[in-house]
Coordinates of C-alpha atoms and ligand atoms in Angstrom, one line a residue:
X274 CA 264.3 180.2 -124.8
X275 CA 262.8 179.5 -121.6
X276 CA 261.5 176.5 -121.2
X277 CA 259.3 174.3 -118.4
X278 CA 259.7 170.8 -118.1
X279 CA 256.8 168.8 -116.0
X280 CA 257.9 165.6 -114.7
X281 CA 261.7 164.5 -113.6
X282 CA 261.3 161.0 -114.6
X283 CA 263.6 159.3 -117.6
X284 CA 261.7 161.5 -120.1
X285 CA 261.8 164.6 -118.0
X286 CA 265.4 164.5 -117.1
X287 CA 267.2 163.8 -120.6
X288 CA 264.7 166.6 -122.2
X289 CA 265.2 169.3 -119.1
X290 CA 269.4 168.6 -119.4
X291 CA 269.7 168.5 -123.1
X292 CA 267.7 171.5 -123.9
X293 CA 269.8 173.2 -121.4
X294 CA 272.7 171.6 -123.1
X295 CA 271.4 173.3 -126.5
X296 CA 271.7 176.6 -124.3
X297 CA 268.0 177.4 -123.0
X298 CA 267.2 178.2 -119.6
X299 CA 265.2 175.0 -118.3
X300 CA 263.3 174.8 -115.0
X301 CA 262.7 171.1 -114.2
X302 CA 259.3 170.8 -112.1
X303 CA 257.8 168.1 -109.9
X304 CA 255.4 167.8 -107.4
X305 CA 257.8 165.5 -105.1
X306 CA 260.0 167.7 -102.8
X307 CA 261.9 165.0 -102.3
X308 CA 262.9 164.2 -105.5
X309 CA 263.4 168.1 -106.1
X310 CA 265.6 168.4 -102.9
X311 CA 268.1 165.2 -104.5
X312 CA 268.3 166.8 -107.7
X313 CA 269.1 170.0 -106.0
X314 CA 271.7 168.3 -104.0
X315 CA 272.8 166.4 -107.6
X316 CA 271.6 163.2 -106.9
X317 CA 269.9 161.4 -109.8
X318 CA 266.8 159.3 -108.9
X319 CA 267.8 156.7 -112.3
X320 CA 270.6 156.1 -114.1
X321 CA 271.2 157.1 -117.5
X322 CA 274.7 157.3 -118.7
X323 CA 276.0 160.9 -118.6
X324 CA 272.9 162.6 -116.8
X325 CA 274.5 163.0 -113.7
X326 CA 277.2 165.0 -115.6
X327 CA 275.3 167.0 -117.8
X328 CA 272.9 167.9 -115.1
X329 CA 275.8 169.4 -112.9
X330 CA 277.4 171.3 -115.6
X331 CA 274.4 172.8 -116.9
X332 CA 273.1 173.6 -113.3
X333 CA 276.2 175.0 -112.1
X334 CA 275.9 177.7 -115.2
X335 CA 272.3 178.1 -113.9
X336 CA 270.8 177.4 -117.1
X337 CA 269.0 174.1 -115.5
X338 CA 267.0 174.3 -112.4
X339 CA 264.8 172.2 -110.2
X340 CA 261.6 173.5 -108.2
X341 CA 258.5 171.9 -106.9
X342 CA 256.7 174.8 -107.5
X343 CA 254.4 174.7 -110.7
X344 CA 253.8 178.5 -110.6
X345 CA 257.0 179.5 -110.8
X346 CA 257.6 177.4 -114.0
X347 CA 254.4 178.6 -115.8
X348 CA 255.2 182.2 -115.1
X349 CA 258.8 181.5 -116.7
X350 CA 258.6 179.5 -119.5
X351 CA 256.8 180.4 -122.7
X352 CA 257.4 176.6 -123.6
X353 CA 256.0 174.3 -121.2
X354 CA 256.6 170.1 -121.6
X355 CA 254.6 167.6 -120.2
X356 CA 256.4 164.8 -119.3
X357 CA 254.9 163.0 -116.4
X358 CA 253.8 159.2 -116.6
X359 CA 251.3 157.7 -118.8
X360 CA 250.7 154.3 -116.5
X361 CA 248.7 151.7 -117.8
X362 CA 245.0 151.5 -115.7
X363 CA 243.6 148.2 -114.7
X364 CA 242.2 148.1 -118.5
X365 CA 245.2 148.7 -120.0
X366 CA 244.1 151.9 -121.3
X367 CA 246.7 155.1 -120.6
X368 CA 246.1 156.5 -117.5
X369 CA 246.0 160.3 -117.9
X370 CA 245.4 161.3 -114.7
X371 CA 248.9 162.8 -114.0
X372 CA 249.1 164.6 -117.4
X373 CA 245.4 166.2 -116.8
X374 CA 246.4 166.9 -113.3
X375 CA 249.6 169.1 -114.4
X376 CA 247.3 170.3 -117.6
X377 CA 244.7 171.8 -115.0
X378 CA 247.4 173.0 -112.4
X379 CA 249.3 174.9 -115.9
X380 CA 245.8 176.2 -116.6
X381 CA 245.4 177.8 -113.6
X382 CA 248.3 179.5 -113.1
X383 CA 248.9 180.9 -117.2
X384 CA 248.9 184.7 -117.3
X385 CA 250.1 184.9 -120.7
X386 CA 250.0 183.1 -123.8
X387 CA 252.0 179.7 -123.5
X388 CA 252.7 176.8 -125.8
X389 CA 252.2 173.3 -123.5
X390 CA 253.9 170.6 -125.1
X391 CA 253.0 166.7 -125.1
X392 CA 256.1 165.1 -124.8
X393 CA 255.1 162.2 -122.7
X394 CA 253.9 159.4 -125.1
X395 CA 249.8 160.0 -125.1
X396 CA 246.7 158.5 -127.0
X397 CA 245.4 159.8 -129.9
X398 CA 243.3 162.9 -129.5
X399 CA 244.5 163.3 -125.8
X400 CA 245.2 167.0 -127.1
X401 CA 241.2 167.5 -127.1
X402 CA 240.4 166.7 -124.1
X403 CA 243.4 168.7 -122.6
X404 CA 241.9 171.6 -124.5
X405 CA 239.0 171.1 -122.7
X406 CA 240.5 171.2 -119.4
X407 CA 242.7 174.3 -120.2
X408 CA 239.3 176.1 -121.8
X409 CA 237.4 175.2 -118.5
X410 CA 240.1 176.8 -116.3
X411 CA 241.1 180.1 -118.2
X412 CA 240.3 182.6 -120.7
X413 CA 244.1 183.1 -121.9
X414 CA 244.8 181.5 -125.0
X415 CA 247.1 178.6 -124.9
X416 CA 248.4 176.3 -127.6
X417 CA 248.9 172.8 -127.3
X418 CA 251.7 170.6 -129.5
X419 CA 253.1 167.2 -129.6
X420 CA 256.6 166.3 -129.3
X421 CA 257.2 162.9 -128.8
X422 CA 260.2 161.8 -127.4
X423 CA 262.2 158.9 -129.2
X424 CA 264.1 158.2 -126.8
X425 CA 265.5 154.7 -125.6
X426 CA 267.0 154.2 -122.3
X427 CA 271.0 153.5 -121.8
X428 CA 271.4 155.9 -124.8
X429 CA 269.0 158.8 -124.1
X430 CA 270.9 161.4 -124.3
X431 CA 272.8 160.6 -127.7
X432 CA 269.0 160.0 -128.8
X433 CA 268.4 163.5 -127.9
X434 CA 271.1 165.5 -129.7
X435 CA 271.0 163.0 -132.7
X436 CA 267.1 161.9 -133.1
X437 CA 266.3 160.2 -136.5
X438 CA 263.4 162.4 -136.9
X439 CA 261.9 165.2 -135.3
X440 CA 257.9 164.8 -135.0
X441 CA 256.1 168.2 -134.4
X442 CA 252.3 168.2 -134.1
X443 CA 250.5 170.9 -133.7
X444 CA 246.5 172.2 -133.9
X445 CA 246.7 173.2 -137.5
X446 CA 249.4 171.0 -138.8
X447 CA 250.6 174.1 -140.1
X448 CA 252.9 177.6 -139.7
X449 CA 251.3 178.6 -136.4
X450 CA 253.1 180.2 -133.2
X451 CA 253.6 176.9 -131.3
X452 CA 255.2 175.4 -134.6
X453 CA 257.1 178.7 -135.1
X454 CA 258.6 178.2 -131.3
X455 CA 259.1 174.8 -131.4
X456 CA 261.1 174.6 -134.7
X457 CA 262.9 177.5 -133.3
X458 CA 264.1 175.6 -130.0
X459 CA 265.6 172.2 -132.4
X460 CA 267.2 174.5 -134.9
X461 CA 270.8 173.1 -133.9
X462 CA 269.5 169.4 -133.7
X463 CA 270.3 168.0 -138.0
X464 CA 267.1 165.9 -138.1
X465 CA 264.7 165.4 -140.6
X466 CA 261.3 167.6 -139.2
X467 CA 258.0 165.7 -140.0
X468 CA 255.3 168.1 -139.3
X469 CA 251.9 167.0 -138.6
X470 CA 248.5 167.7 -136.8
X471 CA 248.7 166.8 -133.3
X472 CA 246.2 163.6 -134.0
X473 CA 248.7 162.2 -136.1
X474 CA 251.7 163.1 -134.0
X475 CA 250.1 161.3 -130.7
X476 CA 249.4 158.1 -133.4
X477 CA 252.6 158.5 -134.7
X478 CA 254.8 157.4 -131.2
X479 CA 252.1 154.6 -130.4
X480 CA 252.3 153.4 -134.1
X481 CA 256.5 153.7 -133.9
X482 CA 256.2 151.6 -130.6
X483 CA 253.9 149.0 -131.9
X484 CA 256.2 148.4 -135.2
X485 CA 259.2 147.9 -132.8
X486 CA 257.6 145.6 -130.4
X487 CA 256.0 144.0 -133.3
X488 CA 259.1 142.8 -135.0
X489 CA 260.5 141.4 -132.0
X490 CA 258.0 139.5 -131.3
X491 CA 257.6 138.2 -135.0
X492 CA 261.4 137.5 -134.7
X493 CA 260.8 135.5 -131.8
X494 CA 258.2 133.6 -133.0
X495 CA 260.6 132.9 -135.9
X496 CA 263.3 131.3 -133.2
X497 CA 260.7 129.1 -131.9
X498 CA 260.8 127.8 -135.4
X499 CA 264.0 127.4 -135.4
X500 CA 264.3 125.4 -132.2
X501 CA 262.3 122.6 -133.4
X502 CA 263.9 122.8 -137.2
X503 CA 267.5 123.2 -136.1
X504 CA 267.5 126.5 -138.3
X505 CA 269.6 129.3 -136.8
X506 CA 267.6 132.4 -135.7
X507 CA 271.1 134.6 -135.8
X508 CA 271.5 133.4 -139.4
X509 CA 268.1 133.9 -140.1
X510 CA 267.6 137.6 -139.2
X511 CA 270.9 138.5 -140.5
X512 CA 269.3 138.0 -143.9
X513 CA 265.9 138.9 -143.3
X514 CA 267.0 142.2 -142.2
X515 CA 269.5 142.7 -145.0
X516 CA 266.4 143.6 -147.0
X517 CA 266.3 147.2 -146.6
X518 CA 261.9 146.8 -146.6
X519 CA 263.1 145.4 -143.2
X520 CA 266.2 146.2 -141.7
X521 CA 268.5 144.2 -139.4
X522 CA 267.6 146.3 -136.2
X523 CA 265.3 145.0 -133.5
X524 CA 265.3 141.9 -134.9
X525 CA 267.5 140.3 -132.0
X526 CA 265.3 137.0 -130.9
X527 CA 265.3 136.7 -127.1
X528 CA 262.9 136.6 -123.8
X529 CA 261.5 139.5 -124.8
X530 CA 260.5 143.1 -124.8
X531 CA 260.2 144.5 -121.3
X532 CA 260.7 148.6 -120.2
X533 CA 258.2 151.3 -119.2
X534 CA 257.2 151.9 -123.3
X535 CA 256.4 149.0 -125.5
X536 CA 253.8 147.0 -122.8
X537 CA 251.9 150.2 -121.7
X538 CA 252.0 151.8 -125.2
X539 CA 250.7 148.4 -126.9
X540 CA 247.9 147.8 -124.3
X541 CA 247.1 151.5 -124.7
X542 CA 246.9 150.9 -128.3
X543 CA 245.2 148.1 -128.3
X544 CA 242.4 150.0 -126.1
X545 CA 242.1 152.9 -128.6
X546 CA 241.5 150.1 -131.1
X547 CA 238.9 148.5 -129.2
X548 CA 237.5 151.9 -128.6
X549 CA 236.8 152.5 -132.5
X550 CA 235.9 149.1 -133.2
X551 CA 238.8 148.0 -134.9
X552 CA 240.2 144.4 -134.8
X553 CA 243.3 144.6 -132.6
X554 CA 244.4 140.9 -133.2
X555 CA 247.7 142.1 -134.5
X556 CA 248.9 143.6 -131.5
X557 CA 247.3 140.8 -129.1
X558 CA 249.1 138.5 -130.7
X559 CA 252.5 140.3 -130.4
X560 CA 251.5 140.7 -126.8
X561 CA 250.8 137.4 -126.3
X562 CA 254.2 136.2 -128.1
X563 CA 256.2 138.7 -126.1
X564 CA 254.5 137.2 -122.6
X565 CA 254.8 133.4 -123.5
X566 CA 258.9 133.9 -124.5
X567 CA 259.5 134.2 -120.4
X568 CA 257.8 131.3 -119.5
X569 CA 258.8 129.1 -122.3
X570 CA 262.3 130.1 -121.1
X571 CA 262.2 128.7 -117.5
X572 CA 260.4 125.7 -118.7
X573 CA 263.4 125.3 -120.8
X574 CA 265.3 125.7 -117.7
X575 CA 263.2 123.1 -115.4
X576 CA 263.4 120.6 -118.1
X577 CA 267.0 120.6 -119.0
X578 CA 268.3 120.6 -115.0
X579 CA 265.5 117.8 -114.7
X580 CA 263.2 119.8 -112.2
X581 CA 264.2 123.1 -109.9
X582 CA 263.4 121.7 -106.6
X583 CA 266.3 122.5 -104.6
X584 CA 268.6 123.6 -107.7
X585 CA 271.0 127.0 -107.2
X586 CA 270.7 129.4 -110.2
X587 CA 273.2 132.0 -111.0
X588 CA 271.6 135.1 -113.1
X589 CA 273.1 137.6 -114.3
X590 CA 271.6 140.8 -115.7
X591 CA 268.1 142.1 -114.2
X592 CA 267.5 145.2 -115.8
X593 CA 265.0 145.4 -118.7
X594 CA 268.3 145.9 -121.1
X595 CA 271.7 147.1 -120.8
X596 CA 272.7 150.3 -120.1
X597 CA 269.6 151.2 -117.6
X598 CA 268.5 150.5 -113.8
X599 CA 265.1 150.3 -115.1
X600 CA 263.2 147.5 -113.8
X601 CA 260.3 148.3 -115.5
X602 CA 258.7 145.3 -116.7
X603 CA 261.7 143.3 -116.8
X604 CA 262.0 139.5 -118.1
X605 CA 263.3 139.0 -115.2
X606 CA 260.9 139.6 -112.9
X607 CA 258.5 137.0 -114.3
X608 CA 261.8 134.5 -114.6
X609 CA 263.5 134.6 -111.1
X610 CA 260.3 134.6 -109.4
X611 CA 258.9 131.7 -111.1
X612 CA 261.9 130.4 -111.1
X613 CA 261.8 130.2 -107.0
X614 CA 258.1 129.4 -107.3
X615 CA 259.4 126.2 -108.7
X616 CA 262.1 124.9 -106.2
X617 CA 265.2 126.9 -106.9
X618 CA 267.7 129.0 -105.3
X619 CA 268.8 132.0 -106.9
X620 CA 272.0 134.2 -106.9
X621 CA 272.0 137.5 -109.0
X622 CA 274.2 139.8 -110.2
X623 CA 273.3 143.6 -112.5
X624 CA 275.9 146.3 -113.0
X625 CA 273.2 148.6 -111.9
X626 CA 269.8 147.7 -111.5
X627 CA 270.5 145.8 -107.7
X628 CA 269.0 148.5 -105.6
X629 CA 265.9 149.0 -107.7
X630 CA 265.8 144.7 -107.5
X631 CA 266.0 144.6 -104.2
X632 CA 262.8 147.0 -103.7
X633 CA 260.5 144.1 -105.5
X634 CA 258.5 141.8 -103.9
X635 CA 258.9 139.1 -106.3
X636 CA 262.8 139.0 -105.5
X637 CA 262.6 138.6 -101.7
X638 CA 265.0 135.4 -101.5
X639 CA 267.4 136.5 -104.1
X640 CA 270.7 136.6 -103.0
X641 CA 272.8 139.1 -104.3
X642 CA 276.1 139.1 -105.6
X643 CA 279.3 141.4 -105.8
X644 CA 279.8 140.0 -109.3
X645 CA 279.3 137.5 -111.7
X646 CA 281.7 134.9 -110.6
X647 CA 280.1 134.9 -107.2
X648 CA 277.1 134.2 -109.0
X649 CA 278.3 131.6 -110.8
X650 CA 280.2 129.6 -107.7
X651 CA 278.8 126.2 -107.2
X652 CA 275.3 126.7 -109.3
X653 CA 273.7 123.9 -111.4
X654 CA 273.2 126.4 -114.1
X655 CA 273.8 130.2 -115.4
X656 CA 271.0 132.1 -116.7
X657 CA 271.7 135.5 -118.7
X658 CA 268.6 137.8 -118.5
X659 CA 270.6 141.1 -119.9
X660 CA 273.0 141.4 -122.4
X661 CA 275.0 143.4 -120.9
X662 CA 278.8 144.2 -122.5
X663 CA 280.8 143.2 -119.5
X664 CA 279.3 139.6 -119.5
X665 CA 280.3 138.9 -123.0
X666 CA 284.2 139.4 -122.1
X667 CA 283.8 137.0 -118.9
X668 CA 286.7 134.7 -117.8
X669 CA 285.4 130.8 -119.4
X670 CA 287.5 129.2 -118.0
X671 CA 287.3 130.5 -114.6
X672 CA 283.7 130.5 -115.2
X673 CA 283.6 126.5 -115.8
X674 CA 286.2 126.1 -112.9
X675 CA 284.0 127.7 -110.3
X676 CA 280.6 126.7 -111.6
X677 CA 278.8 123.3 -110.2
X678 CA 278.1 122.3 -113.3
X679 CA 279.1 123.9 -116.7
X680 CA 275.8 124.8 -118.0
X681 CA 274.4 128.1 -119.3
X682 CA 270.9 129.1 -120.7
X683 CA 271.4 132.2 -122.5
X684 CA 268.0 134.6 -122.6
X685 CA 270.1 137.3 -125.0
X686 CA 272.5 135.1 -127.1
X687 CA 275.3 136.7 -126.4
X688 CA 278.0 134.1 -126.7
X689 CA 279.1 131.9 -129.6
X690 CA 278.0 128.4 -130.2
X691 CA 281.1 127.9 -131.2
X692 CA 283.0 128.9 -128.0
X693 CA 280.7 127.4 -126.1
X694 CA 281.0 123.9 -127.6
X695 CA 285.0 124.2 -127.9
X696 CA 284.7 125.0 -124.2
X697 CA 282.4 121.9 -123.0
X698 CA 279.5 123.9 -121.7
X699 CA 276.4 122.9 -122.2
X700 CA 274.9 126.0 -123.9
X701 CA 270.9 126.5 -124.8
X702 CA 269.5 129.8 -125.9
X703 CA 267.0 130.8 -128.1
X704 CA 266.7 129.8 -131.8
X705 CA 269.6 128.3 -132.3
X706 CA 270.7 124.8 -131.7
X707 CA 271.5 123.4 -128.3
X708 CA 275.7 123.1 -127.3
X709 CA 276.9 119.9 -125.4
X710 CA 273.5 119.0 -124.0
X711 CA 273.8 115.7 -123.8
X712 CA 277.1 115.1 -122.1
X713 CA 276.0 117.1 -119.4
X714 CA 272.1 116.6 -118.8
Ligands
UDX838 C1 261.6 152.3 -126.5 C2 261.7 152.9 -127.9 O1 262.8 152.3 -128.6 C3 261.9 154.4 -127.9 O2 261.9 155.0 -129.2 C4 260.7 155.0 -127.1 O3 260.8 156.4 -127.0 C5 260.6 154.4 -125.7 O4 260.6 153.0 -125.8 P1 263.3 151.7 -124.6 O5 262.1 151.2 -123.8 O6 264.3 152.5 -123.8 O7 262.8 152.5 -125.8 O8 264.1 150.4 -125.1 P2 264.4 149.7 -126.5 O9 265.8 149.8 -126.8 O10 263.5 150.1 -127.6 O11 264.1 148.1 -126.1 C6 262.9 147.7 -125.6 C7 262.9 146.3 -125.3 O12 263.0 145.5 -126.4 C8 264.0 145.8 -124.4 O13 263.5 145.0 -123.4 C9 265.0 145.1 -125.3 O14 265.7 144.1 -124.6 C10 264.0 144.5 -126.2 N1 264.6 144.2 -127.6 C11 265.0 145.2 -128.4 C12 264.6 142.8 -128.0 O15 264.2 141.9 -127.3 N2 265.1 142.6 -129.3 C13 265.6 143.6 -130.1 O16 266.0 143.3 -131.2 C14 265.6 144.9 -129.6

């Protein structure tokens, strides 16, 4: 099929390359040359682990283009995907502005019947109001769906070609063109289809997102228990989630959910809520849970070194998770810089997220690293922001050797109690008991 994708961020990307992957011919359209002129050139504006490949293959076949030119795409594409930002505005409601923007520019250059898909996560009944828009700027009949994407960053493209479900909305909920079409494009993806009215498949990616953040946050309220009961919050979810009501995924206590999805789609929930009069206390409360885990964290951190004035801190790991440069809302941010706020000096090391780092305000006076053991060189403490593989297989030893003192505050859990006791480093993270403490406070 041909299709149009609208948007070359995360979202755009992954859908543009894997629907050329599943052997349609995709033009990939923004409004910024620049970005269009790097992609053109191969050059991916984020990493995501096998994009670069998978654009170049698929481009080099001509089955995946870029253009700035919306036009073009419309006149192409019988499918056409939105999948430009949904920000959050100053009151945390979504702002649509980009994806009305595209809508009208679509609108005004259809000369044929065309299906324009929601793929970028929206509020519910956005679909009406893009009707509206569409209505005010043509007389050719358009359809409008919703495909929300499902997919999570670092593993994007596996997401894509192997999604747990399918969601489909569409105007009637029912056999119609656009459904027709759109069934049509996944029929090589195995996926269970749930097919819905295009209400319900806006609700149902805000909903999905809300449940997510939702049980991380319970989960860390849950280690806060365990902190003060010396109860284990590893042990404790390992159980929990072996109920299959509840399942063992997501329930990984830390500092937190961070990333471009869970804080804008939970606000932007939280404003439809408020909009309909309904009592959003759930979702304030996972909110505030999910913002008070940071803080708690380097207050941990200032009271176990005794105070940060003048204190070096190694961190390692800056992007929102593994597997991404995505800076988006990261733990980290809030950490480090209140973390220099306070007195200390900080050294950091990501695999991949450095460059975006170094663009943030709140980092001026970070000093980068080439890798972690010149983070860790002479620092009173080592604090792990990102879980990221390659810092669970570090040299100990070496680690202790070179570090001022031997003490780490892990944000992710990612090493053993027992390793860390055996090895005489004092060892806090979150809901489990504290390792060596004393002997070294
Ligand atoms: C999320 C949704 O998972 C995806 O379906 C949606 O389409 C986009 O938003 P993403 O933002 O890429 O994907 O990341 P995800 O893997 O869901 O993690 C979100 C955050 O939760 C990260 O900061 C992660 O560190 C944190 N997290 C996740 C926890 O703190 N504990 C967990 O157990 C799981």
């Amino acid at each position: 099929m041909n299709i149009s994708i609208i948007g070359t961020g995360y979202v755009g990307l992954v859908t543009g390359a894997c629907f050329a992957r599943l052997g349609n011919r995709v033009i990939c359209m923004d409004s910024d040359k620049r970005k269009i002129d790097l992609l053109k050139d191969g050059v991916m504006p984020i990493f995501e682990p096998d994009l670069e490949k998978l654009v170049s293959i698929y481009t080099k076949q001509g089955m995946l283009e870029f253009v700035d030119d919306v036009e073009y795409a419309v006149d192409k594409s019988e499918l056409i995907f939105l999948c430009v930002g949904t920000p959050s505005g100053a009151d945390g409601s979504a702002d649509l502005g980009a994806v009305k923007g595209v809508c009208r520019d679509i609108a005004k250059a259809v000369k044929d019947y065309r299906v324009i898909i929601e793929k970028s996560t929206v509020p519910v009944r956005t679909n009406e109001v893009l009707n509206g828009l569409i209505r005010e700027e043509t007389a050719v009949h358009c359809d409008i769906a919703c495909n929300p994407e499902t997919l999570k960053e670092g593993t994007a493209i596996h997401d894509f070609m192997n999604p747990d479900r399918l969601i489909i909305g569409t105007e009637t909920g029912g056999a119609d063109s656009a459904l027709i079409r759109l069934i049509n494009l996944y029929r090589n993806i195995a996926s269970p289809y749930y097919i819905v009215d295009i209400n319900s498949a806006e609700l149902i990616k805000h909903a999905s997102n809300a449940a997510l953040a939702q049980k991380i946050s319970f989960i860390n309220m849950i280690a806060q228990l365990c902190e003060k009961t010396g109860a284990d919050v590893i042990e404790v979810a390992r159980a929990v989630g072996a109920d299959k009501r509840i399942g063992r995924d997501f329930l990984n206590a830390g500092i937190g959910w961070g990333g471009s999805c869970f804080p804008k789609d939970l606000q932007a929930l939280m404003y439809v809520c408020r909009e309909h009069n309904i009592d959003a206390k759930l979702l304030e409360a996972v909110y505030c849970i999910n913002e008070g885990q940071r803080g708690r964290f380097v207050d941990r951190i200032e009271s176990g070194l005794g105070g940060l004035e003048g204190k070096v801190i190694g961190v390692l790991g800056l992007s929102f998770k593994p597997g991404t440069d995505d800076m988006r809302y990261a733990p980290s941010i809030h950490i480090i810089s209140e973390l220099m706020k306070r007195g200390a000096e900080v050294n950091a090391y990501d695999p991949k997220a450095m460059e975006k780092a170094k663009e943030l305000e709140e980092f001026f006076g970070v000093v980068y690293c080439k890798d972690e053991y010149q983070t860790a060189e002479g620092v009173d403490a080592l604090v792990i922001l990102t879980e990221w593989k390659q810092f669970e297989w570090l040299d100990k030893i070496e680690l202790r050797r070179i570090m001022g003192k031997p003490v780490i505050f892990d944000g992710r859990n990612i090493y053993s109690l027992d390793e860390m006791e055996r090895l005489g480093f004092a060892y806090i993270s979150i809901g489990r008991k504290a390792v060596n403490s004393g002997s070294v406070f």
